[in-house]
Tab-separated table of C-alpha atoms in Angstrom:
chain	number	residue	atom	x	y	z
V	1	UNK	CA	10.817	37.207	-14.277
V	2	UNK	CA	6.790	36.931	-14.901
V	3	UNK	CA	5.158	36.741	-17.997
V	4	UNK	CA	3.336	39.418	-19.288
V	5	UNK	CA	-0.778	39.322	-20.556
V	6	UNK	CA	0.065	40.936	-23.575
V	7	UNK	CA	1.646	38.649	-25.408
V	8	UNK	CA	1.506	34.979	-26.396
V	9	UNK	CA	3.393	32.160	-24.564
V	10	UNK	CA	5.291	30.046	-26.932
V	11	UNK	CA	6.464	26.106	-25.944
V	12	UNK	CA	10.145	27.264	-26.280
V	13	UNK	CA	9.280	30.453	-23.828
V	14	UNK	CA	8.047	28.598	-21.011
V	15	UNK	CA	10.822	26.098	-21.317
V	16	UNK	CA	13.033	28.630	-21.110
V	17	UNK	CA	11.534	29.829	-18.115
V	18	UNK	CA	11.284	26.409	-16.144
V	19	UNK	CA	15.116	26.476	-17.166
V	20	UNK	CA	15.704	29.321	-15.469
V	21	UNK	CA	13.787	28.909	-12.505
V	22	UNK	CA	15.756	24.829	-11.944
V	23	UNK	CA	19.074	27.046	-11.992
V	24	UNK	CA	17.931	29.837	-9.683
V	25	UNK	CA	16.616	27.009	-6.911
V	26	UNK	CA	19.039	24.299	-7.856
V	27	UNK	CA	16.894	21.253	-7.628
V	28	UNK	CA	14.080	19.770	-9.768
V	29	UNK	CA	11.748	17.294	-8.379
V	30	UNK	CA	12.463	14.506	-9.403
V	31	UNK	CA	9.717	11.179	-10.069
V	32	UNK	CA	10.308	7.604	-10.021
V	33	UNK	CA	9.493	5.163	-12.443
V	34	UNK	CA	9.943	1.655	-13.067
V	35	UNK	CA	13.512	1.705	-13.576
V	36	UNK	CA	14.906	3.888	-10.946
V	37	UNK	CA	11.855	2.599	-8.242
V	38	UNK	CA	13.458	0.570	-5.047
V	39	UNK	CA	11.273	-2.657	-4.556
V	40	UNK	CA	11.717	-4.266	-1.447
V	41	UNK	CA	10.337	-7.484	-0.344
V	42	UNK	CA	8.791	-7.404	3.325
V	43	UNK	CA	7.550	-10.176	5.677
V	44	UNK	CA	4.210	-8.859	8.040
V	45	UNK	CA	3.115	-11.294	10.791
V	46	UNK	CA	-0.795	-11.346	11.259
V	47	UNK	CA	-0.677	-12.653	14.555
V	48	UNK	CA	-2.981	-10.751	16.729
V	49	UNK	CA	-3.217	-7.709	14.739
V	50	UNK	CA	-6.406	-5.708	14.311
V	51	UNK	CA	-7.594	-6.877	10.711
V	52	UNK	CA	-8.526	-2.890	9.531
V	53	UNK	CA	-5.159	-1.720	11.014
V	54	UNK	CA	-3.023	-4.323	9.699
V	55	UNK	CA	-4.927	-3.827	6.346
V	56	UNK	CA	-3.811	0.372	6.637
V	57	UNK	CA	-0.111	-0.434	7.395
V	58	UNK	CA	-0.195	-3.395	4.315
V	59	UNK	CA	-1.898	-0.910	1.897
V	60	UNK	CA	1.073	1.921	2.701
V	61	UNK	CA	3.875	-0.567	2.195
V	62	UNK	CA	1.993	-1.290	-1.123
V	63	UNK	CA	1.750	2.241	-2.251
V	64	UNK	CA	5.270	2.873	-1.211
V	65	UNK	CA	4.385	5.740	1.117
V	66	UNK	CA	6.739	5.120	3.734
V	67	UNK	CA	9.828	5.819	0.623
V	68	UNK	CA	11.535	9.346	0.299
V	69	UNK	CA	10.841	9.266	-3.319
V	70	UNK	CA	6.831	8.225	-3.461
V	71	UNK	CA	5.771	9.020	-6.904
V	72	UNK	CA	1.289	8.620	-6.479
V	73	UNK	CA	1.678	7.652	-10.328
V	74	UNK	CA	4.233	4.890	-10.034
V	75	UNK	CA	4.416	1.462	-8.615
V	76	UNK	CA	7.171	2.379	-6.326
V	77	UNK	CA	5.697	0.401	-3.180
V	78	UNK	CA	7.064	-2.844	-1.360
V	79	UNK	CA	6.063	-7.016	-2.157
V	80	UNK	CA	4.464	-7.405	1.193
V	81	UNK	CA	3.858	-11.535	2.515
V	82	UNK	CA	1.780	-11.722	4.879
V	83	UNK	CA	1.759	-15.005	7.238
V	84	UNK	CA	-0.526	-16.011	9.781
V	85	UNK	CA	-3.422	-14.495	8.047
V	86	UNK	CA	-5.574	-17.065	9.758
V	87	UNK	CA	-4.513	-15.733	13.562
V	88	UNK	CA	-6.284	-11.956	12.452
V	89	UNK	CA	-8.622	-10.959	14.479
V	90	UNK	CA	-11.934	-8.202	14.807
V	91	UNK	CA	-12.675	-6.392	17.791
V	92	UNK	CA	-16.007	-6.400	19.388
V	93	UNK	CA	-18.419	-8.688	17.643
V	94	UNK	CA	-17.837	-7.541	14.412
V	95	UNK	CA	-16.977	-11.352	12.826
V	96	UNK	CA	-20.579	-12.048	12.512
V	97	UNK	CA	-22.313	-8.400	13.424
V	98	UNK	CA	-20.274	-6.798	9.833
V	99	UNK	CA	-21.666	-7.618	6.229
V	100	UNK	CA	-19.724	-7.417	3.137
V	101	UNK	CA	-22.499	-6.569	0.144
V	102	UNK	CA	-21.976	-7.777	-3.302
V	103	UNK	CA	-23.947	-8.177	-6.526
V	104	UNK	CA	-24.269	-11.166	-8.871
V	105	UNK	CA	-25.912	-8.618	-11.935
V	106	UNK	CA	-28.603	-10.007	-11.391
V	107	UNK	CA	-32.191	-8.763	-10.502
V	108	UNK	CA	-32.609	-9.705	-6.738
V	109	UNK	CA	-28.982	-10.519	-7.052
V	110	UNK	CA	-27.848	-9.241	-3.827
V	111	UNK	CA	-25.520	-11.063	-1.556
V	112	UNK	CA	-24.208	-11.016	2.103
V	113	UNK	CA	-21.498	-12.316	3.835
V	114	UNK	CA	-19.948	-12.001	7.510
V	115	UNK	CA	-15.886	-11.588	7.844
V	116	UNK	CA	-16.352	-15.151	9.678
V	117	UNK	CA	-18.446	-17.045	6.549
V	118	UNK	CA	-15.818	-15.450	4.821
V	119	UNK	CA	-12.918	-17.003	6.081
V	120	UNK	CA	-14.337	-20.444	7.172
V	121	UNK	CA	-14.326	-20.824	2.711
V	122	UNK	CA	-11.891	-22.291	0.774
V	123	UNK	CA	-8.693	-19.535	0.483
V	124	UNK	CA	-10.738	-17.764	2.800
V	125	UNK	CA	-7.897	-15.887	4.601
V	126	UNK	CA	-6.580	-14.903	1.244
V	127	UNK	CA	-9.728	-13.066	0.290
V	128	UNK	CA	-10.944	-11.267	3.668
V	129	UNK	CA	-7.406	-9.462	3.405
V	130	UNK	CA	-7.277	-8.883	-0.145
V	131	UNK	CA	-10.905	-7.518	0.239
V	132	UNK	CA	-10.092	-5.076	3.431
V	133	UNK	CA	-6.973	-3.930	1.446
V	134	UNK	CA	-8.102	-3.662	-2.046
V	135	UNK	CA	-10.830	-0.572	-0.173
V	136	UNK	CA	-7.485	1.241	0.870
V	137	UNK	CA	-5.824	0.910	-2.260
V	138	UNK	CA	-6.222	3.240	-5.597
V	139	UNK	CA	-9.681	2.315	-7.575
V	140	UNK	CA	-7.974	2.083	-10.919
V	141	UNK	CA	-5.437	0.490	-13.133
V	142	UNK	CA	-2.558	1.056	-10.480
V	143	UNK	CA	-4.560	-0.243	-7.590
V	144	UNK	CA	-4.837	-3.799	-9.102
V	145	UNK	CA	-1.598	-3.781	-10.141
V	146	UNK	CA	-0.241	-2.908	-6.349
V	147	UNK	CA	-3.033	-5.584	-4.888
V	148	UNK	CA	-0.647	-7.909	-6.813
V	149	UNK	CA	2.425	-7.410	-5.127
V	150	UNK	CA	0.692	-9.054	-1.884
V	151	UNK	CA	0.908	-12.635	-1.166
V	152	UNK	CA	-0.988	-13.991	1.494
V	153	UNK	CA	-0.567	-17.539	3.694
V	154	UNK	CA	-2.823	-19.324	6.400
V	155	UNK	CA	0.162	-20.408	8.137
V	156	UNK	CA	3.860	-19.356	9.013
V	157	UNK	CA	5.517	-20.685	5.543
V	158	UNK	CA	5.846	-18.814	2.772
V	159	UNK	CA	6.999	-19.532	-0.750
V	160	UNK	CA	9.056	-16.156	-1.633
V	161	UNK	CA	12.114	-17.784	0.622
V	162	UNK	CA	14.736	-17.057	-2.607
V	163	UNK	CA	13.484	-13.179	-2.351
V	164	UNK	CA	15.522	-13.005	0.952
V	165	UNK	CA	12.694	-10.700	2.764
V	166	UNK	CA	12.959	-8.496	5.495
V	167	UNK	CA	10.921	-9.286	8.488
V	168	UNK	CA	8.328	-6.349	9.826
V	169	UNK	CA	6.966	-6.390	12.645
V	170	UNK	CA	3.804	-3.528	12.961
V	171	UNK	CA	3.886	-1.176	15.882
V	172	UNK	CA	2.217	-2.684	18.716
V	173	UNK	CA	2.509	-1.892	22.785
V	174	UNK	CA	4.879	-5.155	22.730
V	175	UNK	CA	7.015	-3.869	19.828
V	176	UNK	CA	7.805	-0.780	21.793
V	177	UNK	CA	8.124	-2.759	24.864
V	178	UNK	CA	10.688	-4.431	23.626
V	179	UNK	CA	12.435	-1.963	22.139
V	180	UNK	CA	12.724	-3.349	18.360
V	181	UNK	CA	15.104	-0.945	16.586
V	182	UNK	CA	15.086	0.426	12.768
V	183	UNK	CA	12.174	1.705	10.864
V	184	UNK	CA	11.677	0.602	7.366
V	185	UNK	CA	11.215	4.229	6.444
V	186	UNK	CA	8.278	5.394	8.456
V	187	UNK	CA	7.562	6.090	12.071
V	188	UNK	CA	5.172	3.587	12.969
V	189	UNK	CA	6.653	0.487	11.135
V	190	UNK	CA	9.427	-1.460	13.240
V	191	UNK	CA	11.916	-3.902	11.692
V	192	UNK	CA	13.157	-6.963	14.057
V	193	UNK	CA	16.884	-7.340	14.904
């Protein structure tokens, strides 16, 4: 069944049409949304971990990527804590060789900042990883939103105890080393026994 030049397509046509092709496959995609979306609340340990490639693996628990039914539209993603955010490191000598740029609005208002003046502030920790992540994430409405389902701490305690999280622990050599089972959904995320 195709549609023919001639004539005019009405609303009630196509319908009719997208009926018809549902029953001839069977299946119609279908989206999530707010009420049928699966939040999950996941624990990520900093320790050691490469600050861009944590910040990758964070921003696609965030989007919800690693889910069967990833909407790009919908908040669908995981509330990732991340602990230890002070034990990140940089490879090379990129902790003072790298420069964030940012502007006051200002004429002349230019400023520059290393990843280690950075994190030597007050809540310092909290904003070199919300910075690295928020430049993975969505630049609009839903990206903010999603940069709020992160929580970051300094040390190993967290406040979000009542959620009951899951602890995730990022592939590494020593993850596969020791042979930590089940994925949270993805290939390269491992969940501890």
């Amino acid at each position: 069944f195709f549609f023919s030049s001639r004539r005019r397509h009405t609303r009630s046509s196509l319908v009719s049409w997208a009926r018809r092709c549902v029953q001839e496959t069977g299946y119609k995609t279908i989206s999530a949304n707010k009420a049928t979306a699966t939040k999950e609340w996941v624990v990520v340990d900093a320790t050691d971990q490469v600050l861009g490639r944590l910040g990758a693996k964070v921003a696609k628990l965030l989007r919800g990527k690693y889910k069967p039914n990833f909407t790009p539209h919908v908040d669908c993603g995981d509330n990732v804590i991340i602990i230890n955010a002070d034990k990140v490191k940089l490879t090379g000598n990129k902790w003072n060789d790298r420069i964030y740029l940012s502007y006051t609005g200002y004429p002349g208002g230019q400023r520059a900042i290393t990843p280690a003046r950075l994190q030597a502030r007050p809540n310092g920790d909290d904003k070199l990883l919300r910075k690295v992540v928020k430049g993975m994430l969505p630049k609009n409405k839903l990206g903010a939103q999603l940069l709020g389902n992160m929580y970051v701490y300094a040390g190993s305690e967290h406040k979000q105890a009542a959620q009951n999280p899951k602890s995730c622990l990022l592939y590494t050599s020593d993850a596969a080393d020791e042979g930590l089972g089940v994925d949270l959904g993805g290939r390269r995320i491992l969940q501890k026994k």
